[in-house]
Every structure is written in C-alpha cells, then in structure tokens.
Amino acid sequence: MADCAAQLRRLEGPLLAEVTGHTLVVTLNRPEVANALDGELMRALSSLWSAASAAPDLRCIVLTGAGRAFCSGADVSMLATGRTALGDTAAEELAFVPGPRVPVPVIALVNGVCAGGGLHFVADADICIAGESARFLDPHVSVGQVSALEPLLMRGRVRRDVINRMVLLGRHEQVSAQDAHFAGLVSEVVRDDELVQRGTKLAEWISLNSPEAVRLSRRVMRLAEERSLATELDLGWELVRRHHRHPDSQEGPRAFLEKRPAEWVVGS
C-alpha cells in the first residue's frame, strides 16, 4: 500500500490527494476562485483517476473542496475566452469525474457552494453528504451556457421540478442543504465541522466490507445508470458543443467578469 500511496499523493497545486488507510482523500485546491474548474485542474483530476483505477488496495475515494466552497463549476475566465479543448463525446468531456474511471465507491463531501460543473461530482458520487452551509445551483443559462449533462445525470435521484427550477432559473435558484436532502440530491446533512469526519467514517465502514463484493455490487448499479443515459448524454453534449459557436456562449461569461448585464442575441 505504501507504493500506491506514494503514486497517488498530491501535496501541492490545484489538486491535493492523500491515502489514509484504504481511502484516497481528494481535495479540489483552488480556494481563491471557489475551486472553479479550469484546464489544469481537470487534467490533474483525469490523471489522478487513471492512477487510482490501477491501485489494487484502494477501497474508497472521498472528494471535497478546499476553503469555503466545494466547486463553483467551470472557471468563468476560461469560458469567456472560448474553450478549445472539448471532448468529442460526453464520456471524454466528463473524464474529470471519478465514477466511471475508478472501481471503488466515491463519497462527495459538499462544503459550501456547489454550482454548475460542480454538480457533476454530486451526480457522479455513490454517496453524497453536505455540510449545513452547502448550497446548490446551476447558473449555466445565466452566463449564456447550455445546461445539458448535469440535469440528465441528476434526474435519477432528484425530483423533476427541482431540476427544472435549477436549470431554468439559473443563478436565481439556490437550493439549501436541507432542501437538497429533501429533494434527494444528498443523502444526509451534517454540521460543517463534522463533514470530513462523517465522510471518513463512511469510507472506513465501506473498507471493512469485501472489496470484490463492493466492487461488483457497485458495478451493477452503475451499469444500469450508464446504459440508460448513454444516448441522451451524447445528444446533450452535442447541443453544448454547438452552442459554443453562439455569441451568448462568450458574452455571458464576459458580462459576469465585467459585472454588467449581458446583452443576449435574440431570434437566432
């Protein structure tokens, strides 16, 4: 396990990782921008999941964010200049989330805001718990972006009306931790100062079970989800890719950065 821990350890940069027992604890580490996802962080995540998938002694992954936020979604400054590195398929685009890449359960610990692309981690996790101060929102349409993949991935666990409000109202709809629990987005809510302790305890309990039985049981559940969503996700991602050519796609992020109302294109 020592060699495995050394290969997975990340002590600096936008992503931190440390193995404790049989658990890999991963921390998104861009607190100055609420752990927003940029190219460097997404590449680091993809690389880590590849390494974790080859670690035979790993039994669970715990994922959280540094500072007062979990993940605020895609870095707006990256969107404002136009993303050039886009996945050809939904699966390629979502290479930064662990679920499909690793054979062990993933526990997401939502501390503070979870917005936009950050919802991927919540939808992907096998277990998601939130601190009392956590809040969830999908601001895509408020910054001229299409919300396609996140609502599809959440629909199996969250009430349809809750998803619709988040998607269509954008930044104007924020879901509290307690409301997220009621809607099925998270499985429990704990005090902020108990969040990491609770997540670690759940990981310890998972690690006490038969690793192979856990792996296969999890695989059954994930296969059912993946097969039912494969076509819809690729269609959703194609619509996102097309919209990147629309002026609103860059106008929204620029307006956000410049703190002014966006000037949307109407009728095209």
PDB file of N, CA and C in Angstrom, residues 15 35 40 43 49 57 68 71 73 79 85 116 123 130 180 199 203 206 227 240 249 260 263:
ATOM      1  N   LEU A  15      -4.802  20.438  -7.046  1.00  0.00           N
ATOM      2  CA  LEU A  15      -5.432  19.208  -6.592  1.00  0.00           C
ATOM      3  C   LEU A  15      -4.557  18.548  -5.535  1.00  0.00           C
ATOM      4  N   ASN A  35     -12.736  26.980  -6.020  1.00  0.00           N
ATOM      5  CA  ASN A  35     -12.415  25.679  -6.618  1.00  0.00           C
ATOM      6  C   ASN A  35     -13.045  25.489  -8.003  1.00  0.00           C
ATOM      7  N   GLU A  40      -6.184  23.021 -16.204  1.00  0.00           N
ATOM      8  CA  GLU A  40      -5.157  22.376 -15.398  1.00  0.00           C
ATOM      9  C   GLU A  40      -5.772  21.455 -14.353  1.00  0.00           C
ATOM     10  N   ARG A  43      -7.370  18.333 -16.007  1.00  0.00           N
ATOM     11  CA  ARG A  43      -6.343  17.368 -16.433  1.00  0.00           C
ATOM     12  C   ARG A  43      -5.757  16.639 -15.228  1.00  0.00           C
ATOM     13  N   TRP A  49      -7.505   9.960 -11.457  1.00  0.00           N
ATOM     14  CA  TRP A  49      -8.437   8.831 -11.533  1.00  0.00           C
ATOM     15  C   TRP A  49      -7.822   7.658 -12.284  1.00  0.00           C
ATOM     16  N   ASP A  57      -5.135  -1.784  -3.766  1.00  0.00           N
ATOM     17  CA  ASP A  57      -5.507  -1.754  -2.348  1.00  0.00           C
ATOM     18  C   ASP A  57      -6.489  -0.644  -2.002  1.00  0.00           C
ATOM     19  N   ARG A  68     -13.951  27.552   1.650  1.00  0.00           N
ATOM     20  CA  ARG A  68     -15.365  27.682   1.971  1.00  0.00           C
ATOM     21  C   ARG A  68     -16.288  27.240   0.847  1.00  0.00           C
ATOM     22  N   CYS A  71     -17.200  23.399  -5.154  1.00  0.00           N
ATOM     23  CA  CYS A  71     -16.770  23.655  -6.530  1.00  0.00           C
ATOM     24  C   CYS A  71     -17.789  24.572  -7.190  1.00  0.00           C
ATOM     25  N   GLY A  73     -17.988  25.278 -10.338  1.00  0.00           N
ATOM     26  CA  GLY A  73     -18.199  24.960 -11.742  1.00  0.00           C
ATOM     27  C   GLY A  73     -17.039  25.403 -12.613  1.00  0.00           C
ATOM     28  N   LEU A  79     -14.269  30.269 -19.848  1.00  0.00           N
ATOM     29  CA  LEU A  79     -15.403  30.315 -20.763  1.00  0.00           C
ATOM     30  C   LEU A  79     -15.421  31.608 -21.574  1.00  0.00           C
ATOM     31  N   ALA A  85     -10.389  23.024 -25.869  1.00  0.00           N
ATOM     32  CA  ALA A  85     -10.250  21.588 -25.599  1.00  0.00           C
ATOM     33  C   ALA A  85     -11.592  21.031 -25.133  1.00  0.00           C
ATOM     34  N   GLY A 116     -23.006  24.675 -11.076  1.00  0.00           N
ATOM     35  CA  GLY A 116     -22.670  24.316 -12.452  1.00  0.00           C
ATOM     36  C   GLY A 116     -21.973  22.979 -12.568  1.00  0.00           C
ATOM     37  N   ALA A 123     -23.646  14.367  -8.798  1.00  0.00           N
ATOM     38  CA  ALA A 123     -24.414  13.387  -9.556  1.00  0.00           C
ATOM     39  C   ALA A 123     -23.645  12.095  -9.752  1.00  0.00           C
ATOM     40  N   ALA A 130     -23.707  16.569   2.758  1.00  0.00           N
ATOM     41  CA  ALA A 130     -23.476  18.012   2.710  1.00  0.00           C
ATOM     42  C   ALA A 130     -23.353  18.591   4.105  1.00  0.00           C
ATOM     43  N   ALA A 180     -31.886  20.219  -0.461  1.00  0.00           N
ATOM     44  CA  ALA A 180     -31.214  19.229  -1.301  1.00  0.00           C
ATOM     45  C   ALA A 180     -31.424  17.822  -0.737  1.00  0.00           C
ATOM     46  N   GLY A 199     -17.656  11.788   6.562  1.00  0.00           N
ATOM     47  CA  GLY A 199     -17.293  11.157   5.296  1.00  0.00           C
ATOM     48  C   GLY A 199     -16.208  10.112   5.465  1.00  0.00           C
ATOM     49  N   ALA A 203     -16.336   6.005   4.720  1.00  0.00           N
ATOM     50  CA  ALA A 203     -15.307   5.329   3.922  1.00  0.00           C
ATOM     51  C   ALA A 203     -14.697   4.166   4.696  1.00  0.00           C
ATOM     52  N   ILE A 206     -17.106   1.248   4.581  1.00  0.00           N
ATOM     53  CA  ILE A 206     -17.054   0.600   3.265  1.00  0.00           C
ATOM     54  C   ILE A 206     -15.819  -0.287   3.162  1.00  0.00           C
ATOM     55  N   ARG A 227     -26.044   2.752 -19.034  1.00  0.00           N
ATOM     56  CA  ARG A 227     -26.715   2.286 -20.246  1.00  0.00           C
ATOM     57  C   ARG A 227     -27.988   3.072 -20.522  1.00  0.00           C
ATOM     58  N   VAL A 240     -24.416  21.154 -26.428  1.00  0.00           N
ATOM     59  CA  VAL A 240     -23.483  22.055 -25.742  1.00  0.00           C
ATOM     60  C   VAL A 240     -22.389  22.503 -26.708  1.00  0.00           C
ATOM     61  N   SER A 249     -22.526  32.385 -25.754  1.00  0.00           N
ATOM     62  CA  SER A 249     -21.636  31.488 -25.026  1.00  0.00           C
ATOM     63  C   SER A 249     -20.447  32.225 -24.428  1.00  0.00           C
ATOM     64  N   ARG A 260     -21.667  43.360 -15.395  1.00  0.00           N
ATOM     65  CA  ARG A 260     -22.661  44.138 -16.126  1.00  0.00           C
ATOM     66  C   ARG A 260     -23.733  43.185 -16.654  1.00  0.00           C
ATOM     67  N   GLU A 263     -25.758  41.158 -22.809  1.00  0.00           N
ATOM     68  CA  GLU A 263     -26.519  41.568 -23.987  1.00  0.00           C
ATOM     69  C   GLU A 263     -26.721  40.340 -24.872  1.00  0.00           C
TER      70      GLU A 263
END
